[in-house]
Short mmCIF file of C-alpha atoms and ligand atoms in Angstrom, two decimals:
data_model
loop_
_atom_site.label_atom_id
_atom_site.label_comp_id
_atom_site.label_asym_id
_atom_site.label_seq_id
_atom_site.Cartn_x
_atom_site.Cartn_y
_atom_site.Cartn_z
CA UNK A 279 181.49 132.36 89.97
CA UNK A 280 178.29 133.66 92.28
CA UNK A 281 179.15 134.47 95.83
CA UNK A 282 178.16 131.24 97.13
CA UNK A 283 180.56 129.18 94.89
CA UNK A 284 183.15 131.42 95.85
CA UNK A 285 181.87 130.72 100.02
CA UNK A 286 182.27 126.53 98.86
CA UNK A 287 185.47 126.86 97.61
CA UNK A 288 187.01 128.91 100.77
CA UNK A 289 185.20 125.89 102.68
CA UNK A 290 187.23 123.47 100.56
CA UNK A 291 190.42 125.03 101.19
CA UNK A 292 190.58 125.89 104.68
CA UNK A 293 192.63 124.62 107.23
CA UNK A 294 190.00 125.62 109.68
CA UNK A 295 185.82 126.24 108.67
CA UNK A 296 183.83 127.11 111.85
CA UNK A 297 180.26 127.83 111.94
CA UNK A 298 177.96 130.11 114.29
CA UNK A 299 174.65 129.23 114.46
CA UNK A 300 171.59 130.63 116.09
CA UNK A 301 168.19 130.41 116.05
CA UNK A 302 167.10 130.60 113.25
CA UNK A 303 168.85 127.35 112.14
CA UNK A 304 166.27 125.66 114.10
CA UNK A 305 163.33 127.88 113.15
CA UNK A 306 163.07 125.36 110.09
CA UNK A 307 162.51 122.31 112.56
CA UNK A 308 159.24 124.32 114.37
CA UNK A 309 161.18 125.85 117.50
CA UNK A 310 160.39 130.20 117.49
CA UNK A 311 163.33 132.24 117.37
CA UNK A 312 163.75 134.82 120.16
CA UNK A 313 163.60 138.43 117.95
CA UNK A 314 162.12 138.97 114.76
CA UNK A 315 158.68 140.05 113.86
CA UNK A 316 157.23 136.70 115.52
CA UNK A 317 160.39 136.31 118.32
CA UNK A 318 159.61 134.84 121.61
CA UNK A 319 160.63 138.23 123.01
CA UNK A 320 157.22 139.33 121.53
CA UNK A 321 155.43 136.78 123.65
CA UNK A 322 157.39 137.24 126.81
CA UNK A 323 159.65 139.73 129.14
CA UNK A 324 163.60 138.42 128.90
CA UNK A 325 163.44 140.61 132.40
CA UNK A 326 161.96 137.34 134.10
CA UNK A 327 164.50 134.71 133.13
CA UNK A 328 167.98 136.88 133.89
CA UNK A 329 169.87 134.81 136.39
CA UNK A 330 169.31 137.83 139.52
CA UNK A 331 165.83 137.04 139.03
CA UNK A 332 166.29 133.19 139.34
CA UNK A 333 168.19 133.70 142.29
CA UNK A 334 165.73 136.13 144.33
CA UNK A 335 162.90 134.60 143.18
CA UNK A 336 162.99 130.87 142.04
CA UNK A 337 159.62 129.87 141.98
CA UNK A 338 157.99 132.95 139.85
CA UNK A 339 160.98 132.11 138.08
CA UNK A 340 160.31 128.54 137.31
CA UNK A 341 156.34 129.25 136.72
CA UNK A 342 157.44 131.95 133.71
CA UNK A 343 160.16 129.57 132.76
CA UNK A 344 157.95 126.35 132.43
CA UNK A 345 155.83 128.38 129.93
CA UNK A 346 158.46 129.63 128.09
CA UNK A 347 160.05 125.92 127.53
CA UNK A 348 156.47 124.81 126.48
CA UNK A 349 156.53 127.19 124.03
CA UNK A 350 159.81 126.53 122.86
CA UNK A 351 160.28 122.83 123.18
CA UNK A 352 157.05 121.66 123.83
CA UNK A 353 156.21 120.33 120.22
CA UNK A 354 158.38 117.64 118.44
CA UNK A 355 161.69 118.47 116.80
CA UNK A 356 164.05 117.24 114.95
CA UNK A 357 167.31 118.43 113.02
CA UNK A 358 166.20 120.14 109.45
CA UNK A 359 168.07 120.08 106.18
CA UNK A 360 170.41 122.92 107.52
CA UNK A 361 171.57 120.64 110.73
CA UNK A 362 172.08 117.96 108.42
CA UNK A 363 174.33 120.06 106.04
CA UNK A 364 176.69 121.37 108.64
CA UNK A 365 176.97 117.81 109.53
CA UNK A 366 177.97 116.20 106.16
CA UNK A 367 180.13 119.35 105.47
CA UNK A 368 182.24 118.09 109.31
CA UNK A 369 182.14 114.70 107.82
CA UNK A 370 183.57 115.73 104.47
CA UNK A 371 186.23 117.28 106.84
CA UNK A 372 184.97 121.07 105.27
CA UNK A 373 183.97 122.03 108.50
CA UNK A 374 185.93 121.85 111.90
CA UNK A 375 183.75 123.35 114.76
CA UNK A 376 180.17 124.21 115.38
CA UNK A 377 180.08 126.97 117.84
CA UNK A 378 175.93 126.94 118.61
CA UNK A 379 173.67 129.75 121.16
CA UNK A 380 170.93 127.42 120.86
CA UNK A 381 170.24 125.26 123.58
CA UNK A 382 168.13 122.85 121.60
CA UNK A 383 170.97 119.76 121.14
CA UNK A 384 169.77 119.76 117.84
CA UNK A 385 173.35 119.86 116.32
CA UNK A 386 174.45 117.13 118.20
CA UNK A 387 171.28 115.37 116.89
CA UNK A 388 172.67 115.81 113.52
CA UNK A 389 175.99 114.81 114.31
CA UNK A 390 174.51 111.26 116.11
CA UNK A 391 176.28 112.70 118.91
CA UNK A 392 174.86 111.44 122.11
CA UNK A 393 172.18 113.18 124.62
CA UNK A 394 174.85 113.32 127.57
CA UNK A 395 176.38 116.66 126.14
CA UNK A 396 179.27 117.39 128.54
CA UNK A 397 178.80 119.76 131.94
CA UNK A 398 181.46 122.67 130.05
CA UNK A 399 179.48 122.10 126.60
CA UNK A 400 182.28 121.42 124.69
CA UNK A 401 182.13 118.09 122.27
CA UNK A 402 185.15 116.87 120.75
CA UNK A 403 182.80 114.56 118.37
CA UNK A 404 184.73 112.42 115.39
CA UNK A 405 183.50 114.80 112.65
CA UNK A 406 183.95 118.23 114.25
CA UNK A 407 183.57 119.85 117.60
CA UNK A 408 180.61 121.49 118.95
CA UNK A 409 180.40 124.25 121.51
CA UNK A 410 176.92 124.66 123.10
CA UNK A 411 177.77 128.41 123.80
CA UNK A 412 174.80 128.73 125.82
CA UNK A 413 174.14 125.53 127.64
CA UNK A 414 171.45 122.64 126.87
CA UNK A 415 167.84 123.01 127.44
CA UNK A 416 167.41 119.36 127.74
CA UNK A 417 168.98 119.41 131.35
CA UNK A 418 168.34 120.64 134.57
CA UNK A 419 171.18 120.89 137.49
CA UNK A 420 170.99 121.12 140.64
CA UNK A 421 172.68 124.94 142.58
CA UNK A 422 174.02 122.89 145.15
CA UNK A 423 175.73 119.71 144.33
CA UNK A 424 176.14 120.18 140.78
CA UNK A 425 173.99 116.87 139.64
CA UNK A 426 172.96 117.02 135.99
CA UNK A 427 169.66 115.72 135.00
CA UNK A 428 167.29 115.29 132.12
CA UNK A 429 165.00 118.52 131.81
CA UNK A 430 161.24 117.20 130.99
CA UNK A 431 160.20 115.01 134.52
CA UNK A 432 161.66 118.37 135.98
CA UNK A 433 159.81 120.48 134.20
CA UNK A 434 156.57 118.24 135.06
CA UNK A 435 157.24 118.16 138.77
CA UNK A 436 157.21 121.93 138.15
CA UNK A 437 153.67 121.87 136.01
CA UNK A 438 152.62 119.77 138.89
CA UNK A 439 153.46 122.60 141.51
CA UNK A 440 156.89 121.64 143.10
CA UNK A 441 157.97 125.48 142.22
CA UNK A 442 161.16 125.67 142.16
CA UNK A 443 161.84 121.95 141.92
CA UNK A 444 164.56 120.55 143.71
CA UNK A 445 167.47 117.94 144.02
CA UNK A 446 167.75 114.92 146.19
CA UNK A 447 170.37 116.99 148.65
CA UNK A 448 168.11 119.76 148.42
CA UNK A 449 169.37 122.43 146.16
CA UNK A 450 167.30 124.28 143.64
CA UNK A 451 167.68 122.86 140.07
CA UNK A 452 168.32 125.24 137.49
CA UNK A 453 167.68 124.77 133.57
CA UNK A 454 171.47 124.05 132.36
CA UNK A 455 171.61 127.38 130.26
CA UNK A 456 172.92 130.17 130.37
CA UNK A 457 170.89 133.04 131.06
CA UNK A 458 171.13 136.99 130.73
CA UNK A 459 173.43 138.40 133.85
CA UNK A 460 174.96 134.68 133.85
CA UNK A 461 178.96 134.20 132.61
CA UNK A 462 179.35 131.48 130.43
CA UNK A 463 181.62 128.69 131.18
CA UNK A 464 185.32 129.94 130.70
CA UNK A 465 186.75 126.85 129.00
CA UNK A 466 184.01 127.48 126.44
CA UNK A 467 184.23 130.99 125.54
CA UNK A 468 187.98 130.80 125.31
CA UNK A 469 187.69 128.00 122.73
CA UNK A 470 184.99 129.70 120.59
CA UNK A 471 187.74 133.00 120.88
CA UNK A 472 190.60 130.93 119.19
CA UNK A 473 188.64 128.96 116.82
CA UNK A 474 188.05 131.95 115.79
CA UNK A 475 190.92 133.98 115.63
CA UNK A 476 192.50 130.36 113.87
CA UNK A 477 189.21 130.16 111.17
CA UNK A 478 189.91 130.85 107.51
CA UNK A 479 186.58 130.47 107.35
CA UNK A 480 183.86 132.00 109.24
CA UNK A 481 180.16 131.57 108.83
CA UNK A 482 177.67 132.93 110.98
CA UNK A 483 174.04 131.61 110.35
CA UNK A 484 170.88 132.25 111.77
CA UNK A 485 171.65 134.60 114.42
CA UNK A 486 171.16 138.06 114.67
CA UNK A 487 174.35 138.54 115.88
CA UNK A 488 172.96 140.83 119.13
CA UNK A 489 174.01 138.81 121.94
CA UNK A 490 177.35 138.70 123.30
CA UNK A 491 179.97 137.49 123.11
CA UNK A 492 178.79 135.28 120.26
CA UNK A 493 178.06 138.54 118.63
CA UNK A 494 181.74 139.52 118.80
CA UNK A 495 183.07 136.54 117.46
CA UNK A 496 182.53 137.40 113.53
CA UNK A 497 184.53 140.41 114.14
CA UNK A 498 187.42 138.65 115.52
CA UNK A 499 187.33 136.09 113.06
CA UNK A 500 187.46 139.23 110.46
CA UNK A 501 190.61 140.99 112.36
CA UNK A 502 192.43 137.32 112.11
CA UNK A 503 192.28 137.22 107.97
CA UNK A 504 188.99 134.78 108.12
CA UNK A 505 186.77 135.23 105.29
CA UNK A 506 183.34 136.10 107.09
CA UNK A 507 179.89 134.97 105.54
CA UNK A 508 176.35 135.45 106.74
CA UNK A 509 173.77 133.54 106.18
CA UNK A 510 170.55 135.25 107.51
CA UNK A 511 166.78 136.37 106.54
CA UNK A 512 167.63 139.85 108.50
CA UNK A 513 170.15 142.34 108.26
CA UNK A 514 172.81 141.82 111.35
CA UNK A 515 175.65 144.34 113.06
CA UNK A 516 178.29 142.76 111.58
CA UNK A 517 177.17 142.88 107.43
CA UNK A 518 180.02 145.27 107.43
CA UNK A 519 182.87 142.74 108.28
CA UNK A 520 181.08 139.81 106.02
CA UNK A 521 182.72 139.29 102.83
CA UNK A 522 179.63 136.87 101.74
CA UNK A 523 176.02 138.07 103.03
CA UNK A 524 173.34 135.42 101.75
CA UNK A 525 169.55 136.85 102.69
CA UNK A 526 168.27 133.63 102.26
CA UNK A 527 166.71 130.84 103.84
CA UNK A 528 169.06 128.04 105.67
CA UNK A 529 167.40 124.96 104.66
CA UNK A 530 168.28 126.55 101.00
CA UNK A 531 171.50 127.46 101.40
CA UNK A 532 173.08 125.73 103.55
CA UNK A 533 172.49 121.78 101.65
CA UNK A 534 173.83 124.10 98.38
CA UNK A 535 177.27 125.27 100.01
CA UNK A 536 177.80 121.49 100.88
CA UNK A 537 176.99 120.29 97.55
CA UNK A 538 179.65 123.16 95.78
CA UNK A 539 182.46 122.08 98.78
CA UNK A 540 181.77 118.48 98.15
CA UNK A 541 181.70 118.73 94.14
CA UNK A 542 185.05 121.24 94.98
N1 APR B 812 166.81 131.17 107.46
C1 APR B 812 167.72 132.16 107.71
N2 APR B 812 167.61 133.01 108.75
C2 APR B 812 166.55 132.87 109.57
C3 APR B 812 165.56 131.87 109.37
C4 APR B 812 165.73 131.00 108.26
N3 APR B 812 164.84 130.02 108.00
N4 APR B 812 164.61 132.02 110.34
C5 APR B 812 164.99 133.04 111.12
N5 APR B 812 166.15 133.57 110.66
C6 APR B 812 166.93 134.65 111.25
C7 APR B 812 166.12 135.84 111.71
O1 APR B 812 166.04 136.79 110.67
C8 APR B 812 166.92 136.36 112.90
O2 APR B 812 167.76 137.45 112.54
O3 APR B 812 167.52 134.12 112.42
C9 APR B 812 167.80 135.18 113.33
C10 APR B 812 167.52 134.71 114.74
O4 APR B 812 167.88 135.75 115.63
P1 APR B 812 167.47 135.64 117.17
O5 APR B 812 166.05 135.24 117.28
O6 APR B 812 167.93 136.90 117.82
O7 APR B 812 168.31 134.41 117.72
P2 APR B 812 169.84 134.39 118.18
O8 APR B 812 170.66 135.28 117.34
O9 APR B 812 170.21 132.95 118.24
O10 APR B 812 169.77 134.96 119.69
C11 APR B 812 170.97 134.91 120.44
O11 APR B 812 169.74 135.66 122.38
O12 APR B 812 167.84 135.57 123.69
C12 APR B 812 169.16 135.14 123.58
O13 APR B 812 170.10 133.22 124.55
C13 APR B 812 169.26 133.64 123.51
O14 APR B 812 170.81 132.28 122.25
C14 APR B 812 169.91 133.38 122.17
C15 APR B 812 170.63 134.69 121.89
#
């Protein structure tokens, strides 16, 4: 029985299968991830998109931001074969929550979960759940009143000058993410903490695991009896708690471990 068999059949047991994603579960589908030999951290300073810098300076930061969601988001996208995996394994009811740091709404793509992803980020959708740790790229909201809007005209009132853009009552909209120095919403972090202290099942894939407090969440999965897997090109800080560590490629393993869970 190889590893990954082994990973399927945990999947097919488990009361409760969550997975962690992170970038590089979109990498596939043409967005860059942030570290990594060819990571957008390369290309540009995290320093200028921490939320103290949004605050004192709002339109430096929306001229560095407006390049960086170019770079990001500015091609086409769509969910790859690892989205769509995840997806079939929720609808085979082998997999209970996705608990995502990207902010690309690609998962809910997957899921044919609708565009109007909730203000806390947290999707109760027929097939699983999914947490958008980190906010959604594809909306703006405004500082002030709290009004949630779709992200591109935003983003082209900003290319057009209106730096930082702004709301009908006036506030300063914000991308609808989380950034570095920024807490993230309570309600979510608190469910991603006892989804994973209830997992049996733990996979983390895609990430590099260095961010917090997603980065913590293997570990506590691992100190509540989960079995742990990794599924990730580069070596991570928590390889050590993993019981299953694939090196490989997501759009490779990923539609496998379905296939093995399905044929269960
Ligand atoms: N298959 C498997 N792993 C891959 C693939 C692939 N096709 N492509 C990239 N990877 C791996 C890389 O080896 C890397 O370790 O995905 C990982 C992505 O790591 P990061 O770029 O650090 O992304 P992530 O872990 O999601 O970053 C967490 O940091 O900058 C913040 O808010 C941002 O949500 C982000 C957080």
């Amino acid at each position: 029985m190889t590893e990954l068999d082994r990973l399927a059949s945990d999947f097919g047991n488990a009361e409760t299968a969550i997975a962690l994603t992170g970038a590089g579960i979109s990498a596939p589908s043409g967005i860059p991830t942030f570290r990594g030999d060819d990571g957008v951290w390369k290309r540009f300073d995290e320093g200028q998109f921490t939320y103290g810098r949004f605050r004192s300076d709002p339109a430096g930061f929306w001229a560095d931001r407006l390049e960086l969601h170019r770079e990001m988001f500015g091609g086409e996208f769509e969910p790859n074969a690892a989205h769509d995996a995840l997806a079939a394994l929720a609808r085979d009811g082998h997999l209970d929550a996705i608990l995502t740091q990207n902010t690309d709404g690609l998962h809910r793509d997957a899921a044919f979960v609708g565009d109007d992803s909730p203000a806390d980020g947290i999707t109760d959708a027929a097939d699983a759940t999914i947490l958008e740790l980190h906010g959604n790229a594809r909306r703006v909201r405004c500082t002030d009143c709290g009004n949630r809007t779709e992200a591109e005209p935003i983003f082209d009132r900003a290319a057009d000058g209106e730096r930082p853009p702004t709301c009908d009552c006036g506030g300063v909209y914000k991308p609808d993410v989380v950034l570095f120095g920024e807490q993230l919403p309570g309600a979510v972090i608190q469910r991603a903490r006892s989804l994973a202290r209830e997992s049996d099942v733990f996979l983390a894939i895609g990430s590099s695991l260095a961010v917090e407090p997603a980065a913590s969440l293997p570990r506590l999965a691992a100190s509540s009896g989960a079995t742990v897997g990794i599924v990730n090109l580069e070596s991570t800080p928590c390889d050590g708690v993993a019981d299953v560590v694939c090196r490989e490629d997501v759009t490779e393993v990923l539609p496998r471990l379905r296939d093995l869970a399905a044929s269960g």
